[in-house]
């Protein structure tokens, strides 16, 4: 083993940390290599001793026998040695017969008739390679805890294993957890001692001497007491028993979060792993204890003397060869405090003392430094610490430096000036502003970086002198800025001037605010200022002003349209001031426009007496609002009256009105309507409808809705079918024709509104003249979202 002398530093200087750590790391790596070589040789020699003891052959023959068996089974020599050592364990009932493989073939090589450890089924190539790597890794395993971590690293990528637990049977039949990985300490402490209860899968596997495959969580939880808080943490498990070197029974558990069965390949892999581990466990008692150093570890001593948080990390590789974790070879007490731990952290794994490190940028920084050799420096972060019993917020950044095959991680604490500079830079960036300084006496000019960015000026060209500053503005703003600069340099007047500049990003709106430092006689000698980019704010202001103008213009247009429509509606649809008499009927009319919005709807009615003495009642609702709806309403109202006065039937009139909307309307409007004709000589009411709400009939205090005859709304189909219905009125009857604004309350269904109208009418069965107002007040107590039109038709009791 080579060593290099440590050159002492000059008087008063501290030793070079990186150089000292590099020398010690080289020595440690060489020592680790020699230890691994010695441990491997120890395993081979012990396996040869087993063969010699069982067969009486020479050492060379024993070595050749191990090589032949390894070659025949397509295993490495180290794997064959582990299996040979593990084969000393007592055979289990029901196990594979010695000298026989899984398919019954004789695997005993010539010259070794009396020694034949159990063979395993032939493993796939990828499993065989994984077992070879595991055989090499087992050489460096000295404790059950190390074995658990090694197995989790081995099984994690290949079998999707999340945790590994190793139990041993102790005196009295109980179980003790002697190794675990992927299990937090609280859960491990809770399940460290397991009494010899029935229904424990680990004990069941040990008693039977065969693995227990727990692959159906529902049935397994009913059969066994499952480990876990909650047990659903692991949905599939495998428990594989083996015998340790001192005769202690051991069971290895592989636990997975994912459900499902272990495949045949997985089972071969697990059984092969247990065969290798059995040999490793038999050597635990024979392995020499690590020799105690005459003096404390040099690296840890060096780190303990450092005044800054620092750690020395050695990468730990998983089965795939990738870095899975880091071993902390040395660390300062300050580093342990930053990681929130208590006590020493040297010798532990990084992910154990820093559980969320893989989510932090420093993890990727460590991997990149390890792969590329370039140092990593992270962004500053805040950390709360306690100094002299007082909590204060400090700022740190992490640096990672490569050191041979290891990494040196240090935390650098930023002082108050560093933090102030960082905050100033963030303020300029977030506020899109920068500072400027002009010394009028010396001509020296200085700008912050953000000023160059705002003005889109290359820093290599330097800042602009104050007299030349107006030349940067657009021509329209140049004169105002020139006057402000002249007043400042001449009379020392500060200014706050907005101006525009033109650059690659278009025209920018800027603001320059400056103040003057003057001598005793008032002569300006220095100018301080800030330059702010207001482009985004200015654009927002212009957009807001344009939006306000558009809203005001639209509001004026809508108000004018409403006034026009209201005048048209009043002219086309005059309302009677009191109830009227038509063909022996008393008719009251109500029309209420919507309260909300500036639109006027297309609700309308007609109530006239025909030349033959009959009464005609029409009520309708045109879809939409505004001038178009009023125009369509007028067209339908006059066309309907004209058709019925000239003798057209109710259904015929509806069919012609439908054709009128389909072929004569530019807006493709639709409408609902009821046409009703009352004959006073026999008190018969004939009516037809087109998609309108049904009339309400009140007779002797009972409220019913007339059954609607077939009829589709106008303007919806080319050939709709309309039919008539007949109702005979009795003295005292009351009939309500209304538009949907009376009963609709979005988003509820219209049936609820119809029920509400029936209840309101039933509540006042004896209402006479003027009752329509009370009814409307009850129905529209929550306001109106649409126009409402109602015809209240009564047949007096005394004819």
Tab-separated table of N, CA, C and O in Angstrom, residues 615 617 649-652 654 673-679 682-690 692-695 697 705-711 721-729 735 737:
chain	number	residue	atom	x	y	z
A	615	UNK	N	-115.443	35.347	-28.982
A	615	UNK	CA	-114.279	36.062	-28.445
A	615	UNK	C	-113.005	35.327	-28.874
A	615	UNK	O	-112.946	34.088	-28.860
A	617	UNK	N	-108.926	34.916	-28.163
A	617	UNK	CA	-107.839	35.138	-27.214
A	617	UNK	C	-106.550	34.555	-27.802
A	617	UNK	O	-106.517	33.388	-28.222
A	649	UNK	N	-109.332	28.434	-39.521
A	649	UNK	CA	-109.417	27.613	-38.302
A	649	UNK	C	-108.203	27.880	-37.425
A	649	UNK	O	-107.197	28.452	-37.870
A	650	UNK	N	-108.293	27.421	-36.167
A	650	UNK	CA	-107.175	27.635	-35.252
A	650	UNK	C	-105.927	26.899	-35.729
A	650	UNK	O	-104.820	27.459	-35.751
A	651	UNK	N	-106.079	25.630	-36.104
A	651	UNK	CA	-104.913	24.849	-36.540
A	651	UNK	C	-104.380	25.364	-37.861
A	651	UNK	O	-103.166	25.368	-38.102
A	652	UNK	N	-105.287	25.778	-38.754
A	652	UNK	CA	-104.827	26.339	-40.018
A	652	UNK	C	-104.025	27.615	-39.819
A	652	UNK	O	-103.013	27.864	-40.498
A	654	UNK	N	-102.247	28.370	-37.166
A	654	UNK	CA	-100.933	28.011	-36.623
A	654	UNK	C	-99.999	27.495	-37.712
A	654	UNK	O	-98.803	27.814	-37.726
A	673	UNK	N	-97.268	29.827	-28.779
A	673	UNK	CA	-98.532	30.553	-28.929
A	673	UNK	C	-99.694	29.674	-28.498
A	673	UNK	O	-99.633	28.435	-28.612
A	674	UNK	N	-100.742	30.337	-28.006
A	674	UNK	CA	-102.047	29.707	-27.781
A	674	UNK	C	-103.100	30.538	-28.514
A	674	UNK	O	-103.154	31.760	-28.360
A	675	UNK	N	-103.952	29.865	-29.328
A	675	UNK	CA	-105.119	30.479	-29.975
A	675	UNK	C	-106.361	29.872	-29.354
A	675	UNK	O	-106.493	28.640	-29.289
A	676	UNK	N	-107.248	30.699	-28.857
A	676	UNK	CA	-108.479	30.202	-28.213
A	676	UNK	C	-109.695	31.006	-28.730
A	676	UNK	O	-109.627	32.233	-28.850
A	677	UNK	N	-110.824	30.278	-29.046
A	677	UNK	CA	-112.063	30.919	-29.534
A	677	UNK	C	-113.199	30.477	-28.624
A	677	UNK	O	-113.455	29.280	-28.449
A	678	UNK	N	-113.869	31.468	-28.051
A	678	UNK	CA	-114.965	31.185	-27.117
A	678	UNK	C	-116.299	31.508	-27.780
A	678	UNK	O	-116.497	32.607	-28.315
A	679	UNK	N	-117.250	30.487	-27.729
A	679	UNK	CA	-118.590	30.643	-28.280
A	679	UNK	C	-119.558	30.818	-27.115
A	679	UNK	O	-119.836	29.876	-26.374
A	682	UNK	N	-122.982	28.370	-26.419
A	682	UNK	CA	-122.931	27.068	-25.728
A	682	UNK	C	-121.754	26.997	-24.754
A	682	UNK	O	-121.411	25.913	-24.267
A	683	UNK	N	-121.123	28.147	-24.479
A	683	UNK	CA	-120.006	28.274	-23.540
A	683	UNK	C	-118.857	27.308	-23.869
A	683	UNK	O	-118.189	26.782	-22.995
A	684	UNK	N	-118.630	27.083	-25.164
A	684	UNK	CA	-117.555	26.180	-25.605
A	684	UNK	C	-116.292	27.000	-25.897
A	684	UNK	O	-116.357	28.030	-26.564
A	685	UNK	N	-115.154	26.475	-25.405
A	685	UNK	CA	-113.849	27.096	-25.668
A	685	UNK	C	-113.034	26.125	-26.520
A	685	UNK	O	-112.695	25.016	-26.079
A	686	UNK	N	-112.756	26.512	-27.776
A	686	UNK	CA	-111.885	25.738	-28.657
A	686	UNK	C	-110.492	26.366	-28.619
A	686	UNK	O	-110.356	27.589	-28.734
A	687	UNK	N	-109.459	25.544	-28.507
A	687	UNK	CA	-108.115	26.119	-28.431
A	687	UNK	C	-107.080	25.178	-29.039
A	687	UNK	O	-107.273	23.963	-29.117
A	688	UNK	N	-105.985	25.768	-29.479
A	688	UNK	CA	-104.840	25.028	-30.029
A	688	UNK	C	-103.571	25.732	-29.554
A	688	UNK	O	-103.589	26.929	-29.221
A	689	UNK	N	-102.496	24.972	-29.538
A	689	UNK	CA	-101.267	25.558	-28.996
A	689	UNK	C	-100.065	25.097	-29.813
A	689	UNK	O	-100.091	24.059	-30.460
A	690	UNK	N	-98.999	25.944	-29.713
A	690	UNK	CA	-97.738	25.639	-30.391
A	690	UNK	C	-96.610	25.777	-29.376
A	690	UNK	O	-96.022	26.845	-29.206
A	692	UNK	N	-96.635	25.933	-26.122
A	692	UNK	CA	-96.845	26.895	-25.047
A	692	UNK	C	-97.229	26.182	-23.756
A	692	UNK	O	-97.674	25.028	-23.769
A	693	UNK	N	-97.046	26.880	-22.637
A	693	UNK	CA	-97.446	26.331	-21.342
A	693	UNK	C	-98.969	26.165	-21.303
A	693	UNK	O	-99.711	26.961	-21.888
A	694	UNK	N	-99.486	25.166	-20.582
A	694	UNK	CA	-100.919	24.849	-20.614
A	694	UNK	C	-101.753	25.875	-19.846
A	694	UNK	O	-101.304	26.423	-18.828
A	695	UNK	N	-102.977	26.155	-20.281
A	695	UNK	CA	-103.883	27.048	-19.527
A	695	UNK	C	-104.239	26.438	-18.181
A	695	UNK	O	-104.291	25.205	-18.021
A	697	UNK	N	-107.122	26.144	-15.235
A	697	UNK	CA	-108.569	26.268	-15.035
A	697	UNK	C	-108.875	26.144	-13.554
A	697	UNK	O	-108.429	25.205	-12.887
A	705	UNK	N	-104.763	21.872	-14.835
A	705	UNK	CA	-104.180	22.353	-16.082
A	705	UNK	C	-104.827	21.606	-17.249
A	705	UNK	O	-104.939	20.361	-17.204
A	706	UNK	N	-105.283	22.354	-18.242
A	706	UNK	CA	-105.894	21.719	-19.401
A	706	UNK	C	-104.858	20.886	-20.141
A	706	UNK	O	-103.706	21.290	-20.312
A	707	UNK	N	-105.289	19.724	-20.581
A	707	UNK	CA	-104.392	18.838	-21.319
A	707	UNK	C	-104.094	19.430	-22.691
A	707	UNK	O	-105.020	19.734	-23.450
A	708	UNK	N	-102.837	19.577	-23.009
A	708	UNK	CA	-102.456	20.239	-24.254
A	708	UNK	C	-102.625	19.313	-25.451
A	708	UNK	O	-102.159	18.166	-25.415
A	709	UNK	N	-103.254	19.803	-26.516
A	709	UNK	CA	-103.301	19.025	-27.742
A	709	UNK	C	-101.930	19.078	-28.440
A	709	UNK	O	-101.115	19.952	-28.153
A	710	UNK	N	-101.630	18.163	-29.369
A	710	UNK	CA	-100.339	18.171	-30.054
A	710	UNK	C	-100.089	19.496	-30.758
A	710	UNK	O	-100.995	20.084	-31.351
A	711	UNK	N	-98.860	19.959	-30.690
A	711	UNK	CA	-98.498	21.194	-31.369
A	711	UNK	C	-97.068	21.604	-31.063
A	711	UNK	O	-96.720	21.792	-29.898
A	721	UNK	N	-97.580	19.156	-36.844
A	721	UNK	CA	-98.979	18.742	-36.710
A	721	UNK	C	-99.609	19.501	-35.537
A	721	UNK	O	-99.079	19.495	-34.434
A	722	UNK	N	-100.753	20.146	-35.837
A	722	UNK	CA	-101.478	20.887	-34.811
A	722	UNK	C	-102.890	20.327	-34.702
A	722	UNK	O	-103.515	19.989	-35.710
A	723	UNK	N	-103.394	20.231	-33.475
A	723	UNK	CA	-104.748	19.744	-33.233
A	723	UNK	C	-105.456	20.688	-32.275
A	723	UNK	O	-104.822	21.433	-31.519
A	724	UNK	N	-106.818	20.628	-32.305
A	724	UNK	CA	-107.634	21.464	-31.428
A	724	UNK	C	-108.089	20.669	-30.219
A	724	UNK	O	-108.185	19.434	-30.262
A	725	UNK	N	-108.365	21.389	-29.139
A	725	UNK	CA	-108.976	20.803	-27.939
A	725	UNK	C	-110.188	21.655	-27.572
A	725	UNK	O	-110.298	22.820	-27.966
A	726	UNK	N	-111.114	21.042	-26.807
A	726	UNK	CA	-112.356	21.744	-26.460
A	726	UNK	C	-112.554	21.683	-24.961
A	726	UNK	O	-112.262	20.667	-24.302
A	727	UNK	N	-113.064	22.771	-24.407
A	727	UNK	CA	-113.376	22.839	-22.973
A	727	UNK	C	-114.681	23.621	-22.827
A	727	UNK	O	-114.826	24.708	-23.397
A	728	UNK	N	-115.638	23.077	-22.075
A	728	UNK	CA	-116.903	23.774	-21.818
A	728	UNK	C	-116.772	24.501	-20.483
A	728	UNK	O	-116.501	23.890	-19.451
A	729	UNK	N	-116.960	25.820	-20.509
A	729	UNK	CA	-116.846	26.620	-19.302
A	729	UNK	C	-118.162	26.624	-18.540
A	729	UNK	O	-119.243	26.661	-19.135
A	735	UNK	N	-110.062	31.096	-16.058
A	735	UNK	CA	-109.065	30.534	-16.968
A	735	UNK	C	-107.895	31.506	-17.071
A	735	UNK	O	-108.080	32.696	-17.327
A	737	UNK	N	-104.356	32.308	-19.042
A	737	UNK	CA	-103.377	32.113	-20.112
A	737	UNK	C	-102.171	32.979	-19.782
A	737	UNK	O	-102.316	34.165	-19.453
